[in-house]
mmCIF file with all atom_site columns, C-alpha atoms in Angstrom:
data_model
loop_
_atom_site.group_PDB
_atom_site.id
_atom_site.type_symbol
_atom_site.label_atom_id
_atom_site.label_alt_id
_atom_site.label_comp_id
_atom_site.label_asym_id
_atom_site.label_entity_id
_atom_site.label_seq_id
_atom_site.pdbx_PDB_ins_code
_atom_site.Cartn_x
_atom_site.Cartn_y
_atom_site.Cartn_z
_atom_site.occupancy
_atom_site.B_iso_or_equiv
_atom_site.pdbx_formal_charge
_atom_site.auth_seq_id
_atom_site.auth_comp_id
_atom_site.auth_asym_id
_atom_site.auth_atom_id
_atom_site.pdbx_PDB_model_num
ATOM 1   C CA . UNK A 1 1   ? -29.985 -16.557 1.996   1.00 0.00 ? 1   UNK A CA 1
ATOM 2   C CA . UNK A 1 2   ? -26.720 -17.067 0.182   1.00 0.00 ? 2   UNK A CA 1
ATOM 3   C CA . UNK A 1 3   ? -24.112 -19.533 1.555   1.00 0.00 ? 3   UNK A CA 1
ATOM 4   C CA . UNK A 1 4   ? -20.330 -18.888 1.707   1.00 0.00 ? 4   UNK A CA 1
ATOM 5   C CA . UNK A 1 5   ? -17.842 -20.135 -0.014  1.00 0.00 ? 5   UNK A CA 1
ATOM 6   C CA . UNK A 1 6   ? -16.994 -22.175 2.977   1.00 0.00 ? 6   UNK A CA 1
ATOM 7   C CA . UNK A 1 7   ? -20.938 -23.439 3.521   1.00 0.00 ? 7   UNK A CA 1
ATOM 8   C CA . UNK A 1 8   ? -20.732 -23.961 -0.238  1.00 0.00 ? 8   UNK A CA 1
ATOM 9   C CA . UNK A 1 9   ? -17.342 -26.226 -0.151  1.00 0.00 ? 9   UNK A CA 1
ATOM 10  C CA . UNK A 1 10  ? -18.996 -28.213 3.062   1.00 0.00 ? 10  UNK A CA 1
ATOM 11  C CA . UNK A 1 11  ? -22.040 -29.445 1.214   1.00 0.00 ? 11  UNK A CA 1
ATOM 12  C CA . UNK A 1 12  ? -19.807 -30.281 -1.790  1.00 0.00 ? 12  UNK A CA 1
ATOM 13  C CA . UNK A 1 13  ? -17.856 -32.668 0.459   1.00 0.00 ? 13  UNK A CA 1
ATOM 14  C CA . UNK A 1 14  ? -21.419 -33.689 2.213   1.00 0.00 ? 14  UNK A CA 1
ATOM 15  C CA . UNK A 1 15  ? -22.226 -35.441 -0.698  1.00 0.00 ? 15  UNK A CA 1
ATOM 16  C CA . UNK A 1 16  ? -19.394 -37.480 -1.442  1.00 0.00 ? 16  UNK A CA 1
ATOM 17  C CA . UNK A 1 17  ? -20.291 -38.535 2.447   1.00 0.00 ? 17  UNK A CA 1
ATOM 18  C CA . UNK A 1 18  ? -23.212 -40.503 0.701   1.00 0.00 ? 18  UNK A CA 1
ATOM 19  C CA . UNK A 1 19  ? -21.786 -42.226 -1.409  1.00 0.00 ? 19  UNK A CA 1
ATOM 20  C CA . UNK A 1 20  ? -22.143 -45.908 0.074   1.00 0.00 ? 20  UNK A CA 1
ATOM 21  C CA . UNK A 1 21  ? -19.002 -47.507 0.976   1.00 0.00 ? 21  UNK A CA 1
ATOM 22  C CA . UNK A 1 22  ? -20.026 -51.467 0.864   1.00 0.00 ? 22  UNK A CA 1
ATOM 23  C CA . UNK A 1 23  ? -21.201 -51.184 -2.407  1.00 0.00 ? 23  UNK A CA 1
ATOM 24  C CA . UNK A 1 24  ? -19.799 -47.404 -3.676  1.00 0.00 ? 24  UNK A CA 1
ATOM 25  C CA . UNK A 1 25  ? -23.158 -46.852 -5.187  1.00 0.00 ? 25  UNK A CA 1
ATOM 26  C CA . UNK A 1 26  ? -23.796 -43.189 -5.331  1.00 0.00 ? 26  UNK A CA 1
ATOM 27  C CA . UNK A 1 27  ? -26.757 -41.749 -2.909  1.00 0.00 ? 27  UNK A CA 1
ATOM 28  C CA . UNK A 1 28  ? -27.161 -38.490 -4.461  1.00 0.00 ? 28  UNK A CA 1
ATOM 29  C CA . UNK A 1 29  ? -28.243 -37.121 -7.840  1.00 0.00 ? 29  UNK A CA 1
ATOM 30  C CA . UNK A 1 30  ? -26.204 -35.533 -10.625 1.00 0.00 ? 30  UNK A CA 1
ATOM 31  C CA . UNK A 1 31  ? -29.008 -32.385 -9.616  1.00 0.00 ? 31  UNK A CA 1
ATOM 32  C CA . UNK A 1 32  ? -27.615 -31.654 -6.779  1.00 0.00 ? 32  UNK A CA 1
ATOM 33  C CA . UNK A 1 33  ? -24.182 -31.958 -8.025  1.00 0.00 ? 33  UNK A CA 1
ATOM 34  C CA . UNK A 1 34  ? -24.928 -29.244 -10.660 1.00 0.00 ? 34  UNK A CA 1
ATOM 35  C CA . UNK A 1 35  ? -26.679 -27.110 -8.208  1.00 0.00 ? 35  UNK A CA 1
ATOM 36  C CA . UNK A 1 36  ? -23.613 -27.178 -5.906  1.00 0.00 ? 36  UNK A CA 1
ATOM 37  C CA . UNK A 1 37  ? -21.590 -26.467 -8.559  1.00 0.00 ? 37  UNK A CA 1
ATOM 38  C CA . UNK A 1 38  ? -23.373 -23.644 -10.087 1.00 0.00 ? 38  UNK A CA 1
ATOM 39  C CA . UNK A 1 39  ? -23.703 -22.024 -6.550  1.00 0.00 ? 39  UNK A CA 1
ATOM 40  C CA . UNK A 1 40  ? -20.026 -22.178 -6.249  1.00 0.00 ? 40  UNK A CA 1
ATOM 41  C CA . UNK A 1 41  ? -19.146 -20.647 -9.459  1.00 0.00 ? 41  UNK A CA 1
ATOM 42  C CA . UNK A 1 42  ? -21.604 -18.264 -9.089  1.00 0.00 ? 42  UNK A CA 1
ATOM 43  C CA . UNK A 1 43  ? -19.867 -16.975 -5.304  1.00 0.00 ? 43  UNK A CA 1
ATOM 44  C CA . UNK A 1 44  ? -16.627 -17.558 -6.853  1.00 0.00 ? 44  UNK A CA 1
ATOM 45  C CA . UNK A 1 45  ? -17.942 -14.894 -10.125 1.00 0.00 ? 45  UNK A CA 1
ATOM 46  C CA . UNK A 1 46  ? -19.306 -12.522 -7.390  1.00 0.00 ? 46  UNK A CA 1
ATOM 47  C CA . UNK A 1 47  ? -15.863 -12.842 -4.977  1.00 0.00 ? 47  UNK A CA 1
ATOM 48  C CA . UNK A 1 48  ? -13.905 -11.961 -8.290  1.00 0.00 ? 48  UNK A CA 1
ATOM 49  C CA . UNK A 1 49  ? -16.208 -9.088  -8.756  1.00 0.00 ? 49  UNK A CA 1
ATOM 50  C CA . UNK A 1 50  ? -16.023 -7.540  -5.484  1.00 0.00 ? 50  UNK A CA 1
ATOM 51  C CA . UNK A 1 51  ? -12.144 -8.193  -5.544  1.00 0.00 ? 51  UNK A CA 1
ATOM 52  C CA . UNK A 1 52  ? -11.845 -6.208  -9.064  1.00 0.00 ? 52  UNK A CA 1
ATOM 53  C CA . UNK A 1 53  ? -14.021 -3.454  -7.245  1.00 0.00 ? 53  UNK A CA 1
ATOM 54  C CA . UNK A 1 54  ? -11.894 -2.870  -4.234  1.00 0.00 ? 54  UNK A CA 1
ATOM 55  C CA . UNK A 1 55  ? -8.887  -2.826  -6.658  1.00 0.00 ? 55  UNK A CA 1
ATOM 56  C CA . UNK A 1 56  ? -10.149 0.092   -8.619  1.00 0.00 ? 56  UNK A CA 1
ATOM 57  C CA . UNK A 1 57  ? -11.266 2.213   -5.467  1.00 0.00 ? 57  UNK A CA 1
ATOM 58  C CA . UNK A 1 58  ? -7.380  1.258   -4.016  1.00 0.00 ? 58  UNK A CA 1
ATOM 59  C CA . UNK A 1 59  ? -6.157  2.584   -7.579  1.00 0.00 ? 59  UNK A CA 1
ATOM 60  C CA . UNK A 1 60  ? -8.338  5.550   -7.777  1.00 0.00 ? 60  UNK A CA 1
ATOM 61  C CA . UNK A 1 61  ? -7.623  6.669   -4.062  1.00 0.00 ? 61  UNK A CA 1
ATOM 62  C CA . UNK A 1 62  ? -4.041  6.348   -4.578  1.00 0.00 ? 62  UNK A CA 1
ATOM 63  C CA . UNK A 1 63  ? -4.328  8.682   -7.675  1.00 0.00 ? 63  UNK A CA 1
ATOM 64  C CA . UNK A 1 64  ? -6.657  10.912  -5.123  1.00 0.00 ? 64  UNK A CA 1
ATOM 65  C CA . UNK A 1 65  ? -3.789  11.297  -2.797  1.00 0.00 ? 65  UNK A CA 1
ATOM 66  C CA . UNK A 1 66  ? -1.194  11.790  -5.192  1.00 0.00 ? 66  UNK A CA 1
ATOM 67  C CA . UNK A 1 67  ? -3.310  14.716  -6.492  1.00 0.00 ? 67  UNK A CA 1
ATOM 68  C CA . UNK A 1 68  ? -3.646  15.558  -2.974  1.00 0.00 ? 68  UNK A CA 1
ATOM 69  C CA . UNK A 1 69  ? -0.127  15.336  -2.608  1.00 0.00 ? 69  UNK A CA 1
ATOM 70  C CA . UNK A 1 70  ? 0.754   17.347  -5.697  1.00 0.00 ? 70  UNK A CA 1
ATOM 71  C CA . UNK A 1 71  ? -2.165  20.283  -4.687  1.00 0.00 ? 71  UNK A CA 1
ATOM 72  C CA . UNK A 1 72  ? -0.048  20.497  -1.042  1.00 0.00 ? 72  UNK A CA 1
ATOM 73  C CA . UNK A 1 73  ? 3.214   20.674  -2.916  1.00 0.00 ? 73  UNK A CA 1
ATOM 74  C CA . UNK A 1 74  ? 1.726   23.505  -4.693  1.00 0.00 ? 74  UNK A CA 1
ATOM 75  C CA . UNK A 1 75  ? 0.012   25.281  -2.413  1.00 0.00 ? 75  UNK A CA 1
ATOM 76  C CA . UNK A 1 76  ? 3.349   25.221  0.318   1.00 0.00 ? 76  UNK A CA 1
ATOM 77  C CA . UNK A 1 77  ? 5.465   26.502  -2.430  1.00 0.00 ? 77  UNK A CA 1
ATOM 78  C CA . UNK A 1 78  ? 3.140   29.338  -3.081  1.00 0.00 ? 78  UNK A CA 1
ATOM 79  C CA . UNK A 1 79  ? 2.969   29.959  0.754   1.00 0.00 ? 79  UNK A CA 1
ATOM 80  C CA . UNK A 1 80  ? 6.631   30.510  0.638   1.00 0.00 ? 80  UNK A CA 1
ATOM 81  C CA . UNK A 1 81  ? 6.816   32.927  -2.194  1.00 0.00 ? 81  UNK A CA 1
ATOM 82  C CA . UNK A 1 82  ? 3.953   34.392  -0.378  1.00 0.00 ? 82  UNK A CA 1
ATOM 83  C CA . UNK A 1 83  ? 6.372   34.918  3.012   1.00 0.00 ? 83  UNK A CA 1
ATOM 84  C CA . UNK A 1 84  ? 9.084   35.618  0.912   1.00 0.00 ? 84  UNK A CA 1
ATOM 85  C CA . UNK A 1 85  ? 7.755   38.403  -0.999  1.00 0.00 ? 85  UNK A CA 1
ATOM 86  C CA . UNK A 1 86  ? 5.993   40.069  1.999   1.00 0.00 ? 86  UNK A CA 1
ATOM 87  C CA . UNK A 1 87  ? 9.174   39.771  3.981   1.00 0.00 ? 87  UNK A CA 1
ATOM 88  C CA . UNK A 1 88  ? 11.053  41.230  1.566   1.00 0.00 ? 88  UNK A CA 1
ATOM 89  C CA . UNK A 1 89  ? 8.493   44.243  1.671   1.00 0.00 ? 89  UNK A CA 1
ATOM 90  C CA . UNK A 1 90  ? 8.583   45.105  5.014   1.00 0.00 ? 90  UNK A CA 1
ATOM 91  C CA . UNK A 1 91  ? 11.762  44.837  5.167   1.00 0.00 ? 91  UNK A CA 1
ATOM 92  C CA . UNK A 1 92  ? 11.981  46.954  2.002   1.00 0.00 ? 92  UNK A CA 1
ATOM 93  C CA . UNK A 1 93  ? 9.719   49.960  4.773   1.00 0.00 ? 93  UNK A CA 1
ATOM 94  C CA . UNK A 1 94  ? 11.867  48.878  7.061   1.00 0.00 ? 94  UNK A CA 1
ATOM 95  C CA . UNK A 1 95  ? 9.164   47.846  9.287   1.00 0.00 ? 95  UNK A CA 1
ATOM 96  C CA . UNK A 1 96  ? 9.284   44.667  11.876  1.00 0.00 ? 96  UNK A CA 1
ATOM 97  C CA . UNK A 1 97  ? 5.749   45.121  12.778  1.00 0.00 ? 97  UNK A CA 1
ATOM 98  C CA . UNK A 1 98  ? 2.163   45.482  11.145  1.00 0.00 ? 98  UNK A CA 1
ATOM 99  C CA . UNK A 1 99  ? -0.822  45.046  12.500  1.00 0.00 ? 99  UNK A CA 1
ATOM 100 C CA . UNK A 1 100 ? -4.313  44.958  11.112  1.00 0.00 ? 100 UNK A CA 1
ATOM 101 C CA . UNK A 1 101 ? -7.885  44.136  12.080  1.00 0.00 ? 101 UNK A CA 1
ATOM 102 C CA . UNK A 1 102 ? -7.179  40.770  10.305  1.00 0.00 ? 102 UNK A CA 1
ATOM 103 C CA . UNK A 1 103 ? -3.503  40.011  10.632  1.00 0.00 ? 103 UNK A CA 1
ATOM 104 C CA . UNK A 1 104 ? -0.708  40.913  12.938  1.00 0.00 ? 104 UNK A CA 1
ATOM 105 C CA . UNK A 1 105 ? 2.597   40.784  11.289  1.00 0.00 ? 105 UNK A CA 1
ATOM 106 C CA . UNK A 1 106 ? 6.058   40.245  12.806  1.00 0.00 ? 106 UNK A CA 1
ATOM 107 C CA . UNK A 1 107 ? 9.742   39.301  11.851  1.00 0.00 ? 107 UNK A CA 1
ATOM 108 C CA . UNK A 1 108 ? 12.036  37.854  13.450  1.00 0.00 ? 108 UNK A CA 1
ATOM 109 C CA . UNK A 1 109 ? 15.595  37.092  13.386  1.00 0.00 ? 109 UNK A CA 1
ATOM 110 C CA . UNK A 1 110 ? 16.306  33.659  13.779  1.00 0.00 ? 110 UNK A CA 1
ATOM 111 C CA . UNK A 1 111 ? 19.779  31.715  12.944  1.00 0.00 ? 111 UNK A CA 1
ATOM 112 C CA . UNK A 1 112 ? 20.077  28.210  10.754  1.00 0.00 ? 112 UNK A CA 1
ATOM 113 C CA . UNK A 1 113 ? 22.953  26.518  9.617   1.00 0.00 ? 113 UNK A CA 1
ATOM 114 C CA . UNK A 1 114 ? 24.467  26.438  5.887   1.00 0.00 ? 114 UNK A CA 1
ATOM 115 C CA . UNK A 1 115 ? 26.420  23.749  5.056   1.00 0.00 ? 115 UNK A CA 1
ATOM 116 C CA . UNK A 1 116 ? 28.913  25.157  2.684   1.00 0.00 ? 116 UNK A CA 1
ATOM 117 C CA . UNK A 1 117 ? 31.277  22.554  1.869   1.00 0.00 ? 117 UNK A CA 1
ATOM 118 C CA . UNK A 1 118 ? 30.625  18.936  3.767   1.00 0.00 ? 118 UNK A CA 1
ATOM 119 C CA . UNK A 1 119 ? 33.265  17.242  3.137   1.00 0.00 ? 119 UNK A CA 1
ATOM 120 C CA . UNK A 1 120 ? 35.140  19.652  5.852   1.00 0.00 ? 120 UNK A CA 1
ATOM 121 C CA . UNK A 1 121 ? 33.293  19.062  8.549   1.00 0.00 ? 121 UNK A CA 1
ATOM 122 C CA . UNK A 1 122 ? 35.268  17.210  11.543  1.00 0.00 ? 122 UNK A CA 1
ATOM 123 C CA . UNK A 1 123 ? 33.533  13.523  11.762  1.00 0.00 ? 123 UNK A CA 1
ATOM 124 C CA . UNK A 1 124 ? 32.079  14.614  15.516  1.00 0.00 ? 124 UNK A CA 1
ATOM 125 C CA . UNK A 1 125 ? 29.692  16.586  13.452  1.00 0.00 ? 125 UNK A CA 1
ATOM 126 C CA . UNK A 1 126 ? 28.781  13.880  11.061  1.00 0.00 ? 126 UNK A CA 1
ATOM 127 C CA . UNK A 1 127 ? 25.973  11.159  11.853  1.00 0.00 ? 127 UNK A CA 1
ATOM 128 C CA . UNK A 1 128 ? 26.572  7.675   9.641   1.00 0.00 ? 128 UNK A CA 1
ATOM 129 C CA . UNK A 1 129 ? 23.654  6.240   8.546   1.00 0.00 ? 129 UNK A CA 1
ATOM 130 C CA . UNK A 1 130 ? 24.120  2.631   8.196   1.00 0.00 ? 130 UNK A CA 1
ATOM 131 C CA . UNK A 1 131 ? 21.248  0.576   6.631   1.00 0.00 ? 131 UNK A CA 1
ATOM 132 C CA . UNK A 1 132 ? 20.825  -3.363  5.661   1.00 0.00 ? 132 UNK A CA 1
ATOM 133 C CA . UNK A 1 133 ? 18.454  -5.421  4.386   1.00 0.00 ? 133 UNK A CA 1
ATOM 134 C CA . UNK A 1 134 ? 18.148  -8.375  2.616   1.00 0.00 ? 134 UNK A CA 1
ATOM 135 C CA . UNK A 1 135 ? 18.963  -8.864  -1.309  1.00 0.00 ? 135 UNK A CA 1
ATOM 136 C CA . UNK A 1 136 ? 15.836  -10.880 -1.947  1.00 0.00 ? 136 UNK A CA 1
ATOM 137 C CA . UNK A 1 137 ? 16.735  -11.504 -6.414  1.00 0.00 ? 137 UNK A CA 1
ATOM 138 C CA . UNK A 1 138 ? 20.126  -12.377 -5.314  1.00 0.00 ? 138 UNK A CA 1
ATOM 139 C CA . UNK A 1 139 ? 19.197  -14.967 -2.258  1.00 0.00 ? 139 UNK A CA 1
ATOM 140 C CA . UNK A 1 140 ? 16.537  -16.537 -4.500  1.00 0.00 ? 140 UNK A CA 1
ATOM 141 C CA . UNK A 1 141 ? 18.872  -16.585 -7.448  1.00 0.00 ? 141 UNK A CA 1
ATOM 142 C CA . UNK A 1 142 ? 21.494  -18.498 -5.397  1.00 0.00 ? 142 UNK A CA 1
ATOM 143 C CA . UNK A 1 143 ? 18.989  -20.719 -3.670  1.00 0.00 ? 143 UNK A CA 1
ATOM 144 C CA . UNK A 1 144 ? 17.324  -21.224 -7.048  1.00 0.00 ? 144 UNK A CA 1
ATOM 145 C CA . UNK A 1 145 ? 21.107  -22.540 -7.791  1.00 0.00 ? 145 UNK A CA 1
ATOM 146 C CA . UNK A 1 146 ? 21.134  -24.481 -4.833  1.00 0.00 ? 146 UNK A CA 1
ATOM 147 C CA . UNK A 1 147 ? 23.392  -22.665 -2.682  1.00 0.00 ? 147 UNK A CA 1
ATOM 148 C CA . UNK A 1 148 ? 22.169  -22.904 1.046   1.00 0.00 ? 148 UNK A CA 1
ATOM 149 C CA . UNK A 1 149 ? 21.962  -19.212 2.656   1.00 0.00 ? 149 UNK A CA 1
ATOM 150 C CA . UNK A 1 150 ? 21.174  -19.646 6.256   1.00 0.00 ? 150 UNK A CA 1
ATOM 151 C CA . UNK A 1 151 ? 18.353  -17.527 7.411   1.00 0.00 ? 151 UNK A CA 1
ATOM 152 C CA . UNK A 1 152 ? 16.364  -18.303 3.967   1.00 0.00 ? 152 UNK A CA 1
ATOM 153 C CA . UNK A 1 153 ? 14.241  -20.838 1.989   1.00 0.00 ? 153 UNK A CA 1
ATOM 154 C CA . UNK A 1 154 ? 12.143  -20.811 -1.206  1.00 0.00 ? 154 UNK A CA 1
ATOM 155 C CA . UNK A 1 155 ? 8.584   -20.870 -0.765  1.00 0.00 ? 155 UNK A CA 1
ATOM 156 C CA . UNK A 1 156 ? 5.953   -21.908 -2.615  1.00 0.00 ? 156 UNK A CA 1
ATOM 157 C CA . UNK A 1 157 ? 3.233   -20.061 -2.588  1.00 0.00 ? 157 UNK A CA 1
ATOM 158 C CA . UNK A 1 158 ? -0.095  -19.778 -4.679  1.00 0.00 ? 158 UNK A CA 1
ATOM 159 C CA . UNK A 1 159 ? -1.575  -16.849 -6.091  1.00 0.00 ? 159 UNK A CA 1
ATOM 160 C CA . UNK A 1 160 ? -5.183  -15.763 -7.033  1.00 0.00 ? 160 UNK A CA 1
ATOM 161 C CA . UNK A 1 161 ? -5.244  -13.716 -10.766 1.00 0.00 ? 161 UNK A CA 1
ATOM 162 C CA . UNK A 1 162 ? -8.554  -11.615 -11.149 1.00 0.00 ? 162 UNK A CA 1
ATOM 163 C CA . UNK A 1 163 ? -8.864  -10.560 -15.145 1.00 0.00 ? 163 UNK A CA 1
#
């Protein structure tokens, strides 16, 4: 059975327990040193593995939908010239109606609103759309500079790089 990382780190720390602390002679061998060691670069290797792995499926599902994406695109534009062109063919008979054994037709007159010109419509009629959020270069270019802005602070942070 393989130990974790954490299991791994724990017996690492175990034996610096025996080392004696009257005398600081050290209780363990330079064996199991190595062994711990090698176990924990071996987890480490296999973590950075399975991390590189779970990248590519992320990256080759995104591409997936995107194709996806681009396919619906497609396919809804062609169902509009589709509706287009048969509307434009019954209305051409002048028929409203057609029914079939697979199908049953129909138009209908519906209404929609144009916008010709909208910079003439009365401001009743207008909804603002009013966003913020937060300039994150700028704040950590002035707090970089030392200029306090309430609300924020620079944190350190650590990242892990998997080549």
């Amino acid at each position: 059975m393989t130990r974790s990382l954490y299991e791994i780190n724990a017996a690492y720390l175990q034996l610096f327990e025996r080392i004696d602390p009257e005398t600081g002679e050290i209780l363990f061998t330079d064996e199991e040193l190595d062994a711990i060691k090698e176990e924990f670069e071996v987890k480490a290797d296999n973590i950075g593995c399975l991390i590189k792995e779970v990248k590519a499926l992320i990256k080759a599902r995104k591409e997936e939908i995107d194709a996806l994406k681009m396919k619906n695109d497609s396919d809804q534009k062609r169902v509009d010239y589709l509706e287009k062109y048969l509307l434009n063919a019954l209305m051409m008979r002048g028929k409203k109606k057609l029914a079939t054994a697979r199908n049953t037709i129909s138009t209908r007159n519906t209404k929609s609103v144009s916008i010709d010109a909208e910079i003439l419509i009365p401001k009743e009629y207008l909804k603002v759309k009013t966003e913020t959020s937060p300039m994150k270069k700028e704040i950590g270019a002035a707090l970089k500079q030392g200029i306090d802005v309430p609300g924020c602070s620079l944190v350190e942070k650590t990242s892990l790089t998997v080549k």
